[in-house]
mmCIF file of C-alpha atoms in Angstrom:
data_model
loop_
_atom_site.group_PDB
_atom_site.id
_atom_site.type_symbol
_atom_site.label_atom_id
_atom_site.label_comp_id
_atom_site.label_asym_id
_atom_site.label_seq_id
_atom_site.Cartn_x
_atom_site.Cartn_y
_atom_site.Cartn_z
ATOM 1 C CA MET A 1 99.210 81.522 125.791
ATOM 2 C CA ALA A 2 99.919 82.717 122.264
ATOM 3 C CA ALA A 3 100.898 86.326 121.851
ATOM 4 C CA ASP A 4 97.861 87.067 119.689
ATOM 5 C CA THR A 5 95.392 85.465 122.103
ATOM 6 C CA PRO A 6 93.110 88.218 123.451
ATOM 7 C CA THR A 7 93.203 88.833 127.179
ATOM 8 C CA PRO A 8 89.813 88.217 128.800
ATOM 9 C CA ALA A 9 88.047 91.455 129.638
ATOM 10 C CA ALA A 10 87.813 92.334 133.310
ATOM 11 C CA ARG A 11 84.631 90.916 134.692
ATOM 12 C CA ARG A 12 82.125 93.554 135.693
ATOM 13 C CA PRO A 13 80.735 93.303 139.222
ATOM 14 C CA SER A 14 77.264 91.829 139.449
ATOM 15 C CA ALA A 15 74.246 94.092 139.853
ATOM 16 C CA ALA A 16 73.741 92.682 143.354
ATOM 17 C CA LYS A 17 77.308 93.528 144.378
ATOM 18 C CA VAL A 18 76.988 97.063 143.039
ATOM 19 C CA ARG A 19 73.651 97.547 144.785
ATOM 20 C CA LEU A 20 74.988 96.282 148.123
ATOM 21 C CA LEU A 21 77.876 98.729 147.970
ATOM 22 C CA GLU A 22 75.597 101.616 146.975
ATOM 23 C CA VAL A 23 73.335 100.954 149.965
ATOM 24 C CA ALA A 24 76.281 100.494 152.317
ATOM 25 C CA ASP A 25 77.904 103.701 151.078
ATOM 26 C CA GLU A 26 74.755 105.705 151.752
ATOM 27 C CA LEU A 27 74.053 104.197 155.182
ATOM 28 C CA PHE A 28 77.632 104.084 156.438
ATOM 29 C CA TYR A 29 78.114 107.762 155.620
ATOM 30 C CA ALA A 30 74.743 108.936 156.916
ATOM 31 C CA GLU A 31 74.542 106.891 160.117
ATOM 32 C CA GLY A 32 77.957 105.435 160.894
ATOM 33 C CA ILE A 33 79.682 102.201 159.955
ATOM 34 C CA ASN A 34 79.304 100.357 163.242
ATOM 35 C CA THR A 35 75.704 101.491 163.691
ATOM 36 C CA VAL A 36 74.465 99.897 160.480
ATOM 37 C CA GLY A 37 74.082 96.126 160.518
ATOM 38 C CA ILE A 38 74.402 93.687 157.660
ATOM 39 C CA ASP A 39 70.749 92.634 157.887
ATOM 40 C CA ARG A 40 69.629 96.188 157.190
ATOM 41 C CA ILE A 41 71.965 96.544 154.214
ATOM 42 C CA ILE A 42 70.729 93.238 152.808
ATOM 43 C CA ALA A 43 67.096 94.262 153.245
ATOM 44 C CA GLU A 44 67.510 97.703 151.668
ATOM 45 C CA ALA A 45 69.550 96.280 148.798
ATOM 46 C CA GLY A 46 66.818 93.734 148.116
ATOM 47 C CA VAL A 47 69.115 90.718 148.033
ATOM 48 C CA THR A 48 69.378 87.514 150.032
ATOM 49 C CA LYS A 49 71.847 86.879 152.826
ATOM 50 C CA ALA A 50 73.422 84.166 150.698
ATOM 51 C CA THR A 51 73.992 86.695 147.922
ATOM 52 C CA PHE A 52 75.662 89.094 150.332
ATOM 53 C CA TYR A 53 78.091 86.460 151.587
ATOM 54 C CA LYS A 54 78.788 85.283 148.043
ATOM 55 C CA GLN A 55 79.664 88.830 146.966
ATOM 56 C CA TYR A 56 81.501 90.133 150.039
ATOM 57 C CA GLY A 57 81.954 87.333 152.540
ATOM 58 C CA SER A 58 81.861 89.641 155.563
ATOM 59 C CA LYS A 59 80.952 93.122 156.703
ATOM 60 C CA ASP A 60 84.662 93.896 157.104
ATOM 61 C CA LYS A 61 85.248 93.380 153.394
ATOM 62 C CA LEU A 62 82.247 95.554 152.553
ATOM 63 C CA ILE A 63 83.598 98.312 154.815
ATOM 64 C CA LEU A 64 86.947 98.213 153.035
ATOM 65 C CA GLU A 65 85.160 98.416 149.687
ATOM 66 C CA TYR A 66 83.281 101.458 150.990
ATOM 67 C CA ILE A 67 86.543 103.187 151.932
ATOM 68 C CA ALA A 68 88.128 102.189 148.620
ATOM 69 C CA GLY A 69 85.139 103.568 146.730
ATOM 70 C CA ARG A 70 85.311 106.892 148.545
ATOM 71 C CA ASP A 71 89.042 107.016 147.842
ATOM 72 C CA ARG A 72 88.424 106.476 144.116
ATOM 73 C CA GLN A 73 85.809 109.227 144.098
ATOM 74 C CA VAL A 74 88.245 111.734 145.576
ATOM 75 C CA ARG A 75 91.117 110.734 143.305
ATOM 76 C CA GLU A 76 88.954 110.958 140.202
ATOM 77 C CA SER A 77 87.518 114.297 141.304
ATOM 78 C CA MET A 78 90.949 115.790 142.013
ATOM 79 C CA THR A 79 92.365 114.437 138.758
ATOM 80 C CA ASP A 80 89.463 115.995 136.856
ATOM 81 C CA LEU A 81 90.026 119.335 138.597
ATOM 82 C CA ALA A 82 93.710 119.265 137.691
ATOM 83 C CA ARG A 83 92.943 118.296 134.086
ATOM 84 C CA SER A 84 90.278 120.947 133.554
ATOM 85 C CA GLY A 85 91.988 123.858 135.309
ATOM 86 C CA PRO A 86 94.302 126.210 133.413
ATOM 87 C CA ASP A 87 97.046 125.914 136.045
ATOM 88 C CA ALA A 88 97.856 124.539 139.508
ATOM 89 C CA ALA A 89 96.693 127.671 141.320
ATOM 90 C CA ALA A 90 93.296 127.410 139.638
ATOM 91 C CA THR A 91 93.111 123.751 140.671
ATOM 92 C CA LEU A 92 93.716 124.683 144.310
ATOM 93 C CA ARG A 93 91.026 127.348 144.162
ATOM 94 C CA ALA A 94 88.643 124.859 142.570
ATOM 95 C CA LEU A 95 89.416 122.421 145.381
ATOM 96 C CA VAL A 96 88.406 125.042 147.933
ATOM 97 C CA ASP A 97 85.207 125.689 145.989
ATOM 98 C CA THR A 98 84.468 121.948 145.979
ATOM 99 C CA ILE A 99 84.867 121.733 149.754
ATOM 100 C CA ILE A 100 82.543 124.709 150.198
ATOM 101 C CA ALA A 101 79.971 123.082 147.918
ATOM 102 C CA ASP A 102 80.235 119.815 149.863
ATOM 103 C CA THR A 103 79.576 121.470 153.218
ATOM 104 C CA SER A 104 76.426 123.113 151.876
ATOM 105 C CA ARG A 105 74.769 119.837 150.845
ATOM 106 C CA LEU A 106 71.734 118.805 152.902
ATOM 107 C CA ASP A 107 73.140 115.284 153.286
ATOM 108 C CA PHE A 108 76.603 116.482 154.354
ATOM 109 C CA ARG A 109 77.892 114.579 157.402
ATOM 110 C CA GLY A 110 81.515 115.649 157.463
ATOM 111 C CA CYS A 111 84.524 113.871 156.002
ATOM 112 C CA PRO A 112 83.842 110.160 155.466
ATOM 113 C CA PHE A 113 87.467 109.287 156.165
ATOM 114 C CA LEU A 114 87.636 111.181 159.457
ATOM 115 C CA ASN A 115 84.283 109.680 160.438
ATOM 116 C CA ALA A 116 85.537 106.165 159.683
ATOM 117 C CA ALA A 117 88.816 106.745 161.527
ATOM 118 C CA ALA A 118 86.880 107.734 164.647
ATOM 119 C CA GLU A 119 85.074 104.380 164.537
ATOM 120 C CA PHE A 120 88.263 102.330 164.191
ATOM 121 C CA PRO A 121 90.722 103.525 166.859
ATOM 122 C CA ASP A 122 93.323 100.796 166.254
ATOM 123 C CA PRO A 123 95.950 102.307 163.901
ATOM 124 C CA GLY A 124 96.795 98.814 162.663
ATOM 125 C CA HIS A 125 93.266 98.025 161.534
ATOM 126 C CA PRO A 126 92.898 97.618 157.737
ATOM 127 C CA VAL A 127 90.365 100.465 157.656
ATOM 128 C CA ARG A 128 92.819 102.825 159.329
ATOM 129 C CA ARG A 129 95.615 101.731 156.997
ATOM 130 C CA ALA A 130 93.384 102.419 154.005
ATOM 131 C CA ILE A 131 92.580 105.873 155.373
ATOM 132 C CA VAL A 132 96.270 106.647 155.908
ATOM 133 C CA ALA A 133 97.007 105.591 152.322
ATOM 134 C CA HIS A 134 94.267 107.913 151.090
ATOM 135 C CA ARG A 135 95.543 110.839 153.123
ATOM 136 C CA ASP A 136 99.126 110.227 151.984
ATOM 137 C CA TRP A 137 97.972 110.319 148.359
ATOM 138 C CA PHE A 138 95.994 113.517 148.882
ATOM 139 C CA THR A 139 98.888 115.241 150.633
ATOM 140 C CA THR A 140 101.236 114.267 147.793
ATOM 141 C CA PHE A 141 98.693 115.578 145.278
ATOM 142 C CA LEU A 142 98.520 118.927 147.088
ATOM 143 C CA GLU A 143 102.299 119.106 147.384
ATOM 144 C CA GLY A 144 102.626 118.594 143.636
ATOM 145 C CA LEU A 145 100.247 121.484 142.952
ATOM 146 C CA LEU A 146 102.125 123.748 145.347
ATOM 147 C CA GLU A 147 105.451 122.839 143.787
ATOM 148 C CA ARG A 148 104.100 123.818 140.373
ATOM 149 C CA ILE A 149 103.039 127.259 141.579
ATOM 150 C CA GLY A 150 106.458 127.794 143.144
ATOM 151 C CA HIS A 151 105.590 127.675 146.828
ATOM 152 C CA PRO A 152 108.800 127.917 148.899
ATOM 153 C CA ALA A 153 107.738 125.091 151.240
ATOM 154 C CA PRO A 154 105.290 122.899 149.310
ATOM 155 C CA GLY A 155 105.342 120.001 151.766
ATOM 156 C CA ALA A 156 104.539 122.143 154.785
ATOM 157 C CA ALA A 157 101.931 124.088 152.821
ATOM 158 C CA ALA A 158 100.281 120.836 151.679
ATOM 159 C CA ASP A 159 100.026 119.701 155.303
ATOM 160 C CA GLU A 160 98.523 123.065 156.212
ATOM 161 C CA ILE A 161 95.917 122.982 153.451
ATOM 162 C CA TYR A 162 94.952 119.428 154.360
ATOM 163 C CA LEU A 163 94.546 120.413 158.001
ATOM 164 C CA LEU A 164 92.449 123.399 156.920
ATOM 165 C CA ARG A 165 90.336 121.085 154.778
ATOM 166 C CA ASP A 166 89.816 118.734 157.744
ATOM 167 C CA GLY A 167 88.831 121.645 159.950
ATOM 168 C CA ALA A 168 86.454 123.130 157.407
ATOM 169 C CA MET A 169 84.677 119.818 156.885
ATOM 170 C CA SER A 170 84.446 119.042 160.603
ATOM 171 C CA GLY A 171 83.492 122.589 161.555
ATOM 172 C CA GLY A 172 81.118 122.836 158.637
ATOM 173 C CA TYR A 173 79.204 119.821 159.873
ATOM 174 C CA ALA A 174 79.366 120.280 163.640
ATOM 175 C CA GLY A 175 79.257 124.076 163.699
ATOM 176 C CA ASP A 176 78.822 127.007 161.349
ATOM 177 C CA PRO A 177 79.598 126.006 157.748
ATOM 178 C CA ILE A 178 79.865 129.626 156.604
ATOM 179 C CA ALA A 179 82.437 130.484 159.251
ATOM 180 C CA ALA A 180 84.372 127.266 158.609
ATOM 181 C CA THR A 181 84.557 127.684 154.858
ATOM 182 C CA SER A 182 85.288 131.408 155.077
ATOM 183 C CA ALA A 183 88.296 130.619 157.235
ATOM 184 C CA LEU A 184 89.389 127.991 154.711
ATOM 185 C CA THR A 185 89.095 130.475 151.848
ATOM 186 C CA ARG A 186 91.172 133.111 153.667
ATOM 187 C CA ALA A 187 93.865 130.625 154.659
ATOM 188 C CA ALA A 188 94.083 129.105 151.168
ATOM 189 C CA ALA A 189 94.452 132.583 149.661
ATOM 190 C CA ARG A 190 97.309 133.261 152.092
ATOM 191 C CA VAL A 191 99.058 130.016 151.082
ATOM 192 C CA LEU A 192 98.732 130.932 147.399
ATOM 193 C CA ALA A 193 100.074 134.415 148.126
ATOM 194 C CA GLU A 194 103.141 132.873 149.759
ATOM 195 C CA ALA A 195 103.971 131.339 146.394
ATOM 196 C CA SER A 196 103.772 134.729 144.704
ATOM 197 C CA HIS A 197 105.676 136.575 147.430
ATOM 198 C CA PRO A 198 107.953 134.104 149.241
ATOM 199 C CA SER A 199 109.586 135.442 152.373
ATOM 200 C CA ASP A 200 113.326 135.988 152.396
#
C-alpha cells in the first residue's frame, strides 16, 4: 500500500449490534447475567435471532462485550475526573462523591463487576479474567493518584481505597447506603490525611 493511501476508517458497529448490547447491559445489571436468556434480549432489542448470531455469535461473547463496555465506562469516567480536577487529592474526593452518587440511584444494584464475578466462580473463565484486568487497572490508577499526593505507601493505600469502594457499593445496595458511604468518606479522608502527615 502506498504511503499516501488513506487508511480505511474503523467501521462503526451496526445499529442492531449497539441495541443488543444496550439491552443486555440493562438486563444483565438489573437482573443478573445467568438469569437473562438470549431470547429475551433478542425480543427486547427488536431484532431477529439470525441478527443476534451474526453480530455476536453467542451469549458468551455478548457477556464479554458487556464487561468490556462497563470497563470502558469506568476508565473514561476516571480519566475525566483526573483531567477536570485541580490535583490528585481533588480527583480522589471526586471519586468518593461519584460512588456516593451511584449508591443513591434508584436503579443501583451494586458493583457490576462484583456481581458478575459472583456468577462466574471459575477464576480461569474469560469473564473473571476480564474483571481481574479491570480491577488491576483501577488499582494502578488509584496508586498513581496517591503517589502524586505524596502518600507514604501508595500501593497499600490504593488497595485499601478499592476495598472501601467495594464495601460501600455492596453495603450501599444490600444494607444502609448512608452508613456505607459515610464510612467510605471517613476512611478516604483518613487516607488523604496520611499523605499530609505521614507517620515516622
